[in-house]
Amino acid sequence: MAAAGALAKQEQILVLDPPTDLKFKGPFTDVVTTNLKLRNPSDRKVCFKVKTTAPRRYCVRPNSGIIDPGSSVTVSVMLQPFDYDPNEKSKHKFMVQTIFAPPNISDMEAVWKEAKPDDLMDSKLRCVFEMPNENDKLNDIDTNKSAPILNTAKQDGPMPKPHSVSLNDTETRKLVEECKRLQGDVMKLSDENRHLREEGLRLRKVAHSDKSGSPTGLALRDNGANPLPSLLVVIAAIFIGFFLGKFIL
């Protein structure tokens, strides 16, 4: 009777990918995730549930649901970090349990509780732990080595910058030299102005001495004649002409 019941059990309606093994690739110092694809090739809705013999070691999302006709669902199986021992074989297993969804389904828990054993379908998968092989390690090393080369190429890209800096330095030197030249011109003009002031003072002193000490001036003053305005006009004209000539030249 038990054998007859076993033969009467329905075959799994869903198509699993991968079909038998869930492979997890190390190192296992962090969470390792593998995907399980469930496809419903039938024309009816199918309820599914994912179970494991090591529930504390795995996180499954989603762990249950409904798959519409012709649709697929991807289940993510996340292995938690652990100390891997290559000599220890994995005994962890997963089971995908399914049942055709009844019409007007509202409570998934009730569906599984009321399901008859003959209506249940299941598929079992074993967990396989793999460490990276030497070729994968070499590929990782080559990838890491190529990264600095790319970075160096990026750094070598904007090489014209030193050239532009040298041009700026040349322009700066030209500006400094021009400023120095202008400062020299200003100093020359200042010296010329100083000489002009000294010359003017000297001429005024000469005119004053001629006015006060000249016998001819005294004689003219005594005789009632006054040639001083004419002399001052001449001296002023000479001074103005000299001053204007300096500035115009």
Tab-separated table of C-alpha atoms in Angstrom:
chain	number	residue	atom	x	y	z
A	1	MET	CA	0.000	0.000	0.000
A	2	ALA	CA	2.878	2.392	0.807
A	3	ALA	CA	4.466	1.649	-2.551
A	4	ALA	CA	1.211	2.330	-4.321
A	5	GLY	CA	0.934	5.666	-2.490
A	6	ALA	CA	4.431	6.607	-3.514
A	7	LEU	CA	3.678	5.804	-7.136
A	8	ALA	CA	0.519	7.872	-6.994
A	9	LYS	CA	2.418	11.023	-6.002
A	10	GLN	CA	2.356	13.701	-8.704
A	11	GLU	CA	5.427	14.713	-10.638
A	12	GLN	CA	6.779	18.229	-10.140
A	13	ILE	CA	4.986	20.608	-12.498
A	14	LEU	CA	7.520	23.424	-12.214
A	15	VAL	CA	10.755	23.538	-14.190
A	16	LEU	CA	13.718	24.307	-11.921
A	17	ASP	CA	16.944	25.983	-13.030
A	18	PRO	CA	19.318	24.640	-11.775
A	19	PRO	CA	17.483	21.350	-11.514
A	20	THR	CA	19.440	19.479	-8.811
A	21	ASP	CA	22.341	21.482	-7.295
A	22	LEU	CA	22.567	24.918	-5.703
A	23	LYS	CA	26.176	26.000	-6.095
A	24	PHE	CA	27.722	28.581	-3.770
A	25	LYS	CA	31.111	29.978	-4.724
A	26	GLY	CA	33.470	31.160	-1.964
A	27	PRO	CA	35.229	32.691	-0.208
A	28	PHE	CA	32.560	32.463	2.439
A	29	THR	CA	33.658	35.397	4.573
A	30	ASP	CA	30.639	37.333	3.308
A	31	VAL	CA	27.102	36.536	2.174
A	32	VAL	CA	27.098	34.390	-0.978
A	33	THR	CA	23.963	34.442	-3.135
A	34	THR	CA	22.778	32.025	-5.795
A	35	ASN	CA	19.545	32.153	-7.768
A	36	LEU	CA	16.933	29.477	-8.390
A	37	LYS	CA	14.513	30.038	-11.252
A	38	LEU	CA	11.044	28.462	-11.080
A	39	ARG	CA	9.045	28.325	-14.323
A	40	ASN	CA	5.391	27.306	-14.608
A	41	PRO	CA	4.761	25.706	-18.032
A	42	SER	CA	1.173	24.717	-17.193
A	43	ASP	CA	-2.095	26.538	-17.791
A	44	ARG	CA	-2.941	26.701	-14.074
A	45	LYS	CA	-1.668	28.778	-11.189
A	46	VAL	CA	0.848	26.998	-8.972
A	47	CYS	CA	1.629	27.699	-5.306
A	48	PHE	CA	5.218	27.094	-4.235
A	49	LYS	CA	7.163	26.960	-0.982
A	50	VAL	CA	10.942	26.664	-0.486
A	51	LYS	CA	12.254	24.711	2.533
A	52	THR	CA	15.778	23.895	3.782
A	53	THR	CA	17.386	21.556	6.277
A	54	ALA	CA	19.507	24.476	7.639
A	55	PRO	CA	17.142	27.447	8.058
A	56	ARG	CA	19.603	29.381	10.227
A	57	ARG	CA	22.288	29.294	7.556
A	58	TYR	CA	20.215	30.624	4.666
A	59	CYS	CA	17.939	33.508	3.819
A	60	VAL	CA	15.446	32.835	0.998
A	61	ARG	CA	13.537	35.567	-0.861
A	62	PRO	CA	10.782	34.908	-1.758
A	63	ASN	CA	10.304	31.680	0.138
A	64	SER	CA	6.706	31.169	-1.056
A	65	GLY	CA	4.196	32.537	-3.533
A	66	ILE	CA	2.020	31.915	-6.576
A	67	ILE	CA	3.262	31.546	-10.149
A	68	ASP	CA	0.844	32.373	-12.953
A	69	PRO	CA	0.554	30.133	-16.016
A	70	GLY	CA	3.548	30.544	-18.331
A	71	SER	CA	5.347	32.797	-15.826
A	72	SER	CA	8.586	32.470	-13.856
A	73	VAL	CA	9.872	33.484	-10.457
A	74	THR	CA	13.522	33.904	-9.420
A	75	VAL	CA	14.278	32.866	-5.860
A	76	SER	CA	17.431	34.289	-4.239
A	77	VAL	CA	19.140	31.926	-1.797
A	78	MET	CA	21.632	33.742	0.449
A	79	LEU	CA	24.208	31.717	2.359
A	80	GLN	CA	25.386	33.408	5.545
A	81	PRO	CA	29.159	33.733	6.266
A	82	PHE	CA	30.855	30.774	7.945
A	83	ASP	CA	34.256	29.111	8.417
A	84	TYR	CA	34.697	26.923	5.376
A	85	ASP	CA	36.325	23.513	5.796
A	86	PRO	CA	37.192	21.909	2.423
A	87	ASN	CA	37.303	18.457	4.054
A	88	GLU	CA	33.747	18.727	5.274
A	89	LYS	CA	31.054	17.844	2.764
A	90	SER	CA	27.891	19.893	2.734
A	91	LYS	CA	24.800	18.089	3.957
A	92	HIS	CA	22.467	21.027	3.405
A	93	LYS	CA	19.477	20.407	1.166
A	94	PHE	CA	16.574	22.403	-0.243
A	95	MET	CA	13.119	21.288	-1.256
A	96	VAL	CA	10.720	23.129	-3.550
A	97	GLN	CA	7.178	22.064	-2.675
A	98	THR	CA	4.299	22.943	-5.006
A	99	ILE	CA	0.559	22.508	-5.380
A	100	PHE	CA	-1.981	23.677	-7.922
A	101	ALA	CA	-3.677	26.785	-6.582
A	102	PRO	CA	-7.393	26.319	-5.827
A	103	PRO	CA	-9.850	28.820	-7.336
A	104	ASN	CA	-10.536	32.000	-5.361
A	105	ILE	CA	-7.470	31.555	-3.165
A	106	SER	CA	-7.321	33.976	-0.221
A	107	ASP	CA	-5.250	32.336	2.530
A	108	MET	CA	-1.963	30.693	1.536
A	109	GLU	CA	-1.434	29.134	4.956
A	110	ALA	CA	-4.826	27.510	4.786
A	111	VAL	CA	-4.008	26.087	1.352
A	112	TRP	CA	-0.911	24.321	2.664
A	113	LYS	CA	-2.641	23.096	5.824
A	114	GLU	CA	-5.596	21.656	3.918
A	115	ALA	CA	-3.511	20.177	1.094
A	116	LYS	CA	-3.706	16.423	0.618
A	117	PRO	CA	-0.402	14.536	0.387
A	118	ASP	CA	-1.346	13.225	-3.042
A	119	ASP	CA	-1.750	16.801	-4.325
A	120	LEU	CA	1.732	17.913	-3.237
A	121	MET	CA	4.674	17.949	-5.630
A	122	ASP	CA	8.281	18.458	-4.596
A	123	SER	CA	11.813	18.671	-5.916
A	124	LYS	CA	14.995	18.334	-3.863
A	125	LEU	CA	18.275	20.118	-4.404
A	126	ARG	CA	21.598	19.705	-2.645
A	127	CYS	CA	23.971	22.524	-1.747
A	128	VAL	CA	27.476	22.523	-3.221
A	129	PHE	CA	30.242	24.749	-1.863
A	130	GLU	CA	33.049	25.706	-4.251
A	131	MET	CA	36.180	27.712	-3.687
A	132	PRO	CA	37.670	29.843	-6.519
A	133	ASN	CA	40.147	27.891	-8.597
A	134	GLU	CA	43.627	29.070	-9.495
A	135	ASN	CA	42.524	30.428	-12.882
A	136	ASP	CA	39.913	32.639	-11.236
A	137	LYS	CA	42.529	33.930	-8.783
A	138	LEU	CA	44.905	34.734	-11.650
A	139	ASN	CA	42.134	36.561	-13.469
A	140	ASP	CA	41.424	38.613	-10.360
A	141	ILE	CA	45.117	39.458	-10.010
A	142	ASP	CA	45.343	40.477	-13.671
A	143	THR	CA	42.272	42.661	-13.268
A	144	ASN	CA	43.748	44.352	-10.212
A	145	LYS	CA	47.042	44.921	-12.028
A	146	SER	CA	45.348	46.448	-15.037
A	147	ALA	CA	43.491	48.967	-12.869
A	148	PRO	CA	46.575	51.089	-11.985
A	149	ILE	CA	47.563	51.123	-15.669
A	150	LEU	CA	44.206	52.595	-16.550
A	151	ASN	CA	44.536	55.112	-13.750
A	152	THR	CA	48.005	56.054	-14.985
A	153	ALA	CA	46.630	56.566	-18.476
A	154	LYS	CA	43.972	58.862	-17.077
A	155	GLN	CA	46.583	60.805	-15.163
A	156	ASP	CA	48.821	61.056	-18.229
A	157	GLY	CA	45.953	62.399	-20.328
A	158	PRO	CA	46.013	66.118	-19.457
A	159	MET	CA	49.739	66.589	-20.181
A	160	PRO	CA	49.418	70.017	-21.918
A	161	LYS	CA	48.949	71.653	-18.506
A	162	PRO	CA	52.716	72.172	-17.828
A	163	HIS	CA	53.007	73.905	-21.234
A	164	SER	CA	50.200	76.301	-20.368
A	165	VAL	CA	51.862	77.027	-17.037
A	166	SER	CA	55.123	77.958	-18.778
A	167	LEU	CA	53.236	80.362	-21.050
A	168	ASN	CA	51.685	82.000	-18.021
A	169	ASP	CA	55.124	82.384	-16.454
A	170	THR	CA	56.428	84.089	-19.620
A	171	GLU	CA	53.526	86.504	-19.667
A	172	THR	CA	54.075	87.224	-15.995
A	173	ARG	CA	57.731	88.006	-16.589
A	174	LYS	CA	56.786	90.359	-19.429
A	175	LEU	CA	54.316	92.140	-17.200
A	176	VAL	CA	56.911	92.504	-14.441
A	177	GLU	CA	59.447	93.920	-16.898
A	178	GLU	CA	56.861	96.344	-18.261
A	179	CYS	CA	56.019	97.481	-14.726
A	180	LYS	CA	59.702	98.051	-14.021
A	181	ARG	CA	60.066	100.059	-17.223
A	182	LEU	CA	57.059	102.189	-16.352
A	183	GLN	CA	58.438	102.732	-12.859
A	184	GLY	CA	61.715	103.891	-14.410
A	185	ASP	CA	59.842	106.340	-16.662
A	186	VAL	CA	57.934	107.672	-13.668
A	187	MET	CA	61.209	108.213	-11.789
A	188	LYS	CA	62.691	110.062	-14.796
A	189	LEU	CA	59.645	112.308	-15.003
A	190	SER	CA	59.902	112.957	-11.273
A	191	ASP	CA	63.557	113.944	-11.666
A	192	GLU	CA	62.688	116.250	-14.551
A	193	ASN	CA	59.946	117.875	-12.502
A	194	ARG	CA	62.370	118.348	-9.612
A	195	HIS	CA	64.940	119.935	-11.944
A	196	LEU	CA	62.252	122.204	-13.353
A	197	ARG	CA	61.245	123.332	-9.886
A	198	GLU	CA	64.870	124.000	-8.951
A	199	GLU	CA	65.381	125.936	-12.181
A	200	GLY	CA	62.295	128.006	-11.501
A	201	LEU	CA	63.458	128.809	-7.999
A	202	ARG	CA	66.878	129.779	-9.321
A	203	LEU	CA	65.377	132.071	-11.927
A	204	ARG	CA	63.138	133.698	-9.340
A	205	LYS	CA	66.140	134.278	-7.071
A	206	VAL	CA	68.065	135.820	-9.955
A	207	ALA	CA	65.130	138.052	-10.774
A	208	HIS	CA	64.795	139.082	-7.140
A	209	SER	CA	68.494	139.897	-6.823
A	210	ASP	CA	68.386	141.946	-10.031
A	211	LYS	CA	65.370	143.810	-8.730
A	212	SER	CA	66.918	144.750	-5.365
A	213	GLY	CA	70.648	145.320	-6.079
A	214	SER	CA	70.990	146.626	-9.662
A	215	PRO	CA	72.298	150.306	-9.915
A	216	THR	CA	70.395	150.711	-13.117
A	217	GLY	CA	67.237	149.740	-11.297
A	218	LEU	CA	67.909	152.289	-8.563
A	219	ALA	CA	68.629	154.975	-11.096
A	220	LEU	CA	65.476	154.231	-12.972
A	221	ARG	CA	63.495	154.225	-9.696
A	222	ASP	CA	64.962	157.595	-8.757
A	223	ASN	CA	64.147	159.001	-12.162
A	224	GLY	CA	60.571	157.742	-11.858
A	225	ALA	CA	61.020	155.056	-14.591
A	226	ASN	CA	60.145	151.434	-13.692
A	227	PRO	CA	61.515	148.755	-16.176
A	228	LEU	CA	60.714	145.901	-13.658
A	229	PRO	CA	57.464	144.748	-15.277
A	230	SER	CA	59.155	144.298	-18.643
A	231	LEU	CA	61.996	142.304	-17.072
A	232	LEU	CA	59.569	140.066	-15.200
A	233	VAL	CA	57.565	139.431	-18.357
A	234	VAL	CA	60.720	138.408	-20.221
A	235	ILE	CA	61.849	136.112	-17.400
A	236	ALA	CA	58.401	134.580	-17.100
A	237	ALA	CA	58.257	133.979	-20.865
A	238	ILE	CA	61.662	132.289	-20.774
A	239	PHE	CA	60.616	130.135	-17.819
A	240	ILE	CA	57.293	129.145	-19.401
A	241	GLY	CA	58.963	128.355	-22.735
A	242	PHE	CA	61.600	126.224	-21.040
A	243	PHE	CA	58.972	124.423	-18.959
A	244	LEU	CA	56.666	123.752	-21.933
A	245	GLY	CA	59.581	122.676	-24.118
A	246	LYS	CA	60.643	120.104	-21.552
A	247	PHE	CA	57.201	118.592	-21.305
A	248	ILE	CA	56.471	118.649	-25.045
A	249	LEU	CA	59.766	116.925	-25.864
